[in-house]
Rosetta silent file (secondary structure, phi, psi, omega in degrees, C-alpha in Angstrom):
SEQUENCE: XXXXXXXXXXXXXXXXXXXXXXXXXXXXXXXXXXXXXXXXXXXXXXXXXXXXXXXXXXXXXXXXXXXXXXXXXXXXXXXXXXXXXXXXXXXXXXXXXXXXXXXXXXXXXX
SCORE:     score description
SCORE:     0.000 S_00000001
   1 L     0.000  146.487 -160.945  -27.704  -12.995   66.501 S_00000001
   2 L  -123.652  159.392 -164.369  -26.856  -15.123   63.535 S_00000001
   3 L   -62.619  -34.805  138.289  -26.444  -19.336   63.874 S_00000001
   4 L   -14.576 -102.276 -163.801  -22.325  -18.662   63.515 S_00000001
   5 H   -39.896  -54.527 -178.005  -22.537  -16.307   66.495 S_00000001
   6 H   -80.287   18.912 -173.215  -24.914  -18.575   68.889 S_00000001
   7 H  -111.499  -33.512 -173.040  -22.659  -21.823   67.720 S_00000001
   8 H   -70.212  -49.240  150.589  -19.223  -19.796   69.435 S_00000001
   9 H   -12.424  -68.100 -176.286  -21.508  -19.073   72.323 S_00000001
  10 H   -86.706  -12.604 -169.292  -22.858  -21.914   73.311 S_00000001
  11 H   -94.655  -39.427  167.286  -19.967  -24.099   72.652 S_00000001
  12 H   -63.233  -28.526  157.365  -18.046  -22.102   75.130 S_00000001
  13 H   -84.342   -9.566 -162.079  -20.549  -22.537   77.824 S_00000001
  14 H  -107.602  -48.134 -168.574  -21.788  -26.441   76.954 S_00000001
  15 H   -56.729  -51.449  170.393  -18.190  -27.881   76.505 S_00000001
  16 H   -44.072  -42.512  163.628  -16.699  -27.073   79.424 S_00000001
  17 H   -57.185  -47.179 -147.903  -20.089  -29.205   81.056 S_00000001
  18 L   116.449    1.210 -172.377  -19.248  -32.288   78.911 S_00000001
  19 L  -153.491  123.153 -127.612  -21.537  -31.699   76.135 S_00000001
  20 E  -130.846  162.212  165.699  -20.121  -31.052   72.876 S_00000001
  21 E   -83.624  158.858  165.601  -22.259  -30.353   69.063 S_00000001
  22 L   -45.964  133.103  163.789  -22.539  -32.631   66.739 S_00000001
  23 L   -57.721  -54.626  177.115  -19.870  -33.509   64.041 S_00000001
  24 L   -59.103   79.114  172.709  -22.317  -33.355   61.591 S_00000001
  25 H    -9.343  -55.474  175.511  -22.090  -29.761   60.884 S_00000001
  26 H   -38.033  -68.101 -157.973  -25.128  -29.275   58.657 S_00000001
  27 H   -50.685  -42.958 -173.475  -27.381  -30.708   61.135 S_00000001
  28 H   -58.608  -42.578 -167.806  -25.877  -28.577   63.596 S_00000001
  29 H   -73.152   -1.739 -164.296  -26.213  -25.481   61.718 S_00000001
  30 H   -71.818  -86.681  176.916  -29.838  -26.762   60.898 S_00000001
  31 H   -36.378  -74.132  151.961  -30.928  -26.627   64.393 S_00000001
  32 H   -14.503  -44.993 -145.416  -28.958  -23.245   65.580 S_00000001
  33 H  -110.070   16.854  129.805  -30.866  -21.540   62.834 S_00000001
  34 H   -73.087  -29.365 -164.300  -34.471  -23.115   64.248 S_00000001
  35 H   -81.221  -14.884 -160.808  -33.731  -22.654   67.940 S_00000001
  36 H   -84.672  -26.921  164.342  -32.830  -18.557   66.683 S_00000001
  37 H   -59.858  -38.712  176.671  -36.572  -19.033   64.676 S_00000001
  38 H   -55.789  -55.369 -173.138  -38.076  -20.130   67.957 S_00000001
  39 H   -53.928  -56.281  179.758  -36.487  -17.495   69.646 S_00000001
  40 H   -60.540  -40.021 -179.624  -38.208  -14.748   67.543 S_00000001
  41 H   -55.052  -42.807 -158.938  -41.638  -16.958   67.657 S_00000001
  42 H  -101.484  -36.318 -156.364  -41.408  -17.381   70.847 S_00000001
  43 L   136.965  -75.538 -169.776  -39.738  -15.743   72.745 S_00000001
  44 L  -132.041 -177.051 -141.033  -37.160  -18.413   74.182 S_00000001
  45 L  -124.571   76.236  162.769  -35.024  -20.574   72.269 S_00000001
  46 E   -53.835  108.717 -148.668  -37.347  -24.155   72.303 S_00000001
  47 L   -47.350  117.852 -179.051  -35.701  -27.424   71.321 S_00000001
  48 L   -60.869  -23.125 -172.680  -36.641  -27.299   67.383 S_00000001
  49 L   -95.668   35.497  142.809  -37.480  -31.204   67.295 S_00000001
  50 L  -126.792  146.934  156.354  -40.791  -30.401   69.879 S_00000001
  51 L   -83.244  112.014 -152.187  -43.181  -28.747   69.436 S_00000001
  52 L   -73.763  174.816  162.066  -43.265  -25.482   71.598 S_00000001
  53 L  -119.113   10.156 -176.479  -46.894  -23.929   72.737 S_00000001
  54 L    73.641   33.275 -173.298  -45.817  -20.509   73.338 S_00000001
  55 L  -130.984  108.687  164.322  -46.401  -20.602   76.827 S_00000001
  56 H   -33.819  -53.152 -166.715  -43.256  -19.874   78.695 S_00000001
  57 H   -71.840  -73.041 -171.003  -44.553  -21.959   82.133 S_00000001
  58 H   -43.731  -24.846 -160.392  -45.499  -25.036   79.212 S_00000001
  59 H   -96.103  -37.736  163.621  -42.553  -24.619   77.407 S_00000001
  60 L     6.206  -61.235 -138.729  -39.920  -24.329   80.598 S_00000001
  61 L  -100.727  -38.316 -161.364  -38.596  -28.206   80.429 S_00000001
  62 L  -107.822    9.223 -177.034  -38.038  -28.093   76.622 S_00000001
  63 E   -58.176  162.652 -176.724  -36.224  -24.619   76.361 S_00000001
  64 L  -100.529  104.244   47.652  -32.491  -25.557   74.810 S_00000001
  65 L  -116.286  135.373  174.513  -30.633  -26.954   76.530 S_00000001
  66 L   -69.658  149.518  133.934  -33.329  -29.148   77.631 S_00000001
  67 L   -32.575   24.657 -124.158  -33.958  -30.636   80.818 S_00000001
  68 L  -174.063  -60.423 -141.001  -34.152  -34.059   79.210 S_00000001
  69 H   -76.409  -14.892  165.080  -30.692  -33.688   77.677 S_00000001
  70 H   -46.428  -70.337 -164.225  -28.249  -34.884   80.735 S_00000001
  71 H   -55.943   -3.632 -173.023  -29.920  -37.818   80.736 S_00000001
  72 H  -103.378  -66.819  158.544  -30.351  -38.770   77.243 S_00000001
  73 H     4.575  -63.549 -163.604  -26.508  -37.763   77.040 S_00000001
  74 H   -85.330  -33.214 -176.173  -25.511  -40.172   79.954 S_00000001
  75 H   -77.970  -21.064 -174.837  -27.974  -42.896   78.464 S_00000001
  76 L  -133.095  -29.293  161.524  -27.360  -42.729   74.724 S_00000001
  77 L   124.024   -3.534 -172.923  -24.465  -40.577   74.580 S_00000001
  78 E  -132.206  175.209 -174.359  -26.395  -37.336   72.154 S_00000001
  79 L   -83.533  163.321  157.222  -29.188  -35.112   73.163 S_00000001
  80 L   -69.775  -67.773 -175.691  -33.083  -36.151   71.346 S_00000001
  81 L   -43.089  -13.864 -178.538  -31.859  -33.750   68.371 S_00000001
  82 L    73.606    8.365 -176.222  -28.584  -35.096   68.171 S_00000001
  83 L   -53.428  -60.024  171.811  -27.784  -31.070   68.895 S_00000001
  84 E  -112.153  134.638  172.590  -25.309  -32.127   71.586 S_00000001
  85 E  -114.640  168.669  173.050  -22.998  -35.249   72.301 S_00000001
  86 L   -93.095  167.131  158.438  -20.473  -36.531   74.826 S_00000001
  87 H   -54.657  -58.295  174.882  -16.965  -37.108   73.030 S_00000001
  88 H   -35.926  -41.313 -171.081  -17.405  -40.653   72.924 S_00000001
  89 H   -73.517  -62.371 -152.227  -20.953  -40.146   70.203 S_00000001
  90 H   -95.908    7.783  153.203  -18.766  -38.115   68.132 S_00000001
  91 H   -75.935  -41.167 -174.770  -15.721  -39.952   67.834 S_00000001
  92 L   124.190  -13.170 -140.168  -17.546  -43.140   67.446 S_00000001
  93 L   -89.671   12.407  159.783  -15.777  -45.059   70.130 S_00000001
  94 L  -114.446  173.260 -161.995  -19.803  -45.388   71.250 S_00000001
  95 L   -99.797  139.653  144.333  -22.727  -46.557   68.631 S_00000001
  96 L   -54.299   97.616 -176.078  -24.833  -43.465   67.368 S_00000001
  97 L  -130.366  177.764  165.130  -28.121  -45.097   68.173 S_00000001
  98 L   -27.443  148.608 -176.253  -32.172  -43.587   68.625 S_00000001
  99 L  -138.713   83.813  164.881  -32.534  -41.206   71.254 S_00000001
 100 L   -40.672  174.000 -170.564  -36.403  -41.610   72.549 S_00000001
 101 L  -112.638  133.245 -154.403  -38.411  -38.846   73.456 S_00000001
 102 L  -107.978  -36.961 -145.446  -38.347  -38.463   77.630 S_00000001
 103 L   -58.812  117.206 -175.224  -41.153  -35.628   77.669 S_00000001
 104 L   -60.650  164.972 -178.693  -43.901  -37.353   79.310 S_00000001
 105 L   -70.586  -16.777 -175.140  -47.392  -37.019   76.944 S_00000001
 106 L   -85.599  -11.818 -177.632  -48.924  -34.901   79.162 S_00000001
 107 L   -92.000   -4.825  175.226  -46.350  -32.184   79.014 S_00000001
 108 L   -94.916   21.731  173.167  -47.258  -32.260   75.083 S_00000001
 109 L    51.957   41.542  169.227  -50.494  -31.254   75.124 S_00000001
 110 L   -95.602    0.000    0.000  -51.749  -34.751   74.295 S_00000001
């Protein structure tokens, strides 16, 4: 599967949810073509802005779409990666701002 193919994919299953890619296009295609590197490294498709550990059971919470991303959605209006947005982030009619990282430290092998 090529970053093209997995962007018509996924946007037909995440949109219908409420959760839409990024305008910025690059970025998007940036990401797509890391989560499809994870996916051979790996396995599973792991949110490219974490670091995965190759352990399916460790990795679980940060596979793409994360667990993490409703809520960083309903709280900041994007995803951490900025991978996914509500309408509102990518029109503007909301502020683009920081997206913190929710993973607790402990799931990050700190």
């Amino acid at each position: 599967m090529d970053a093209a193919r997995l962007y018509e994919t996924l946007k037909k299953i995440q949109e219908p949810k409420g959760y839409y890619f990024s305008n910025d296009k690059n970025r998007v295609d940036e990401l797509l073509n890391a989560l499809l590197v994870n996916k051979e490294r790996y396995g599973y498709m792991v949110c490219p802005c974490r670091l995965g550990s190759g352990e399916l059971q460790n990795d679980k919470d940060i596979i793409c779409p994360c667990e993490y991303r409703q809520a960083d959605v309903e709280q900041y209006g994007s995803c951490y990666c900025n991978l996914y947005g509500s309408k509102q982030w990518n029109d503007g009619t909301i502020d683009q701002q920081y997206v913190p990282e929710r993973r607790p430290p402990e799931k990050m092998g700190f």
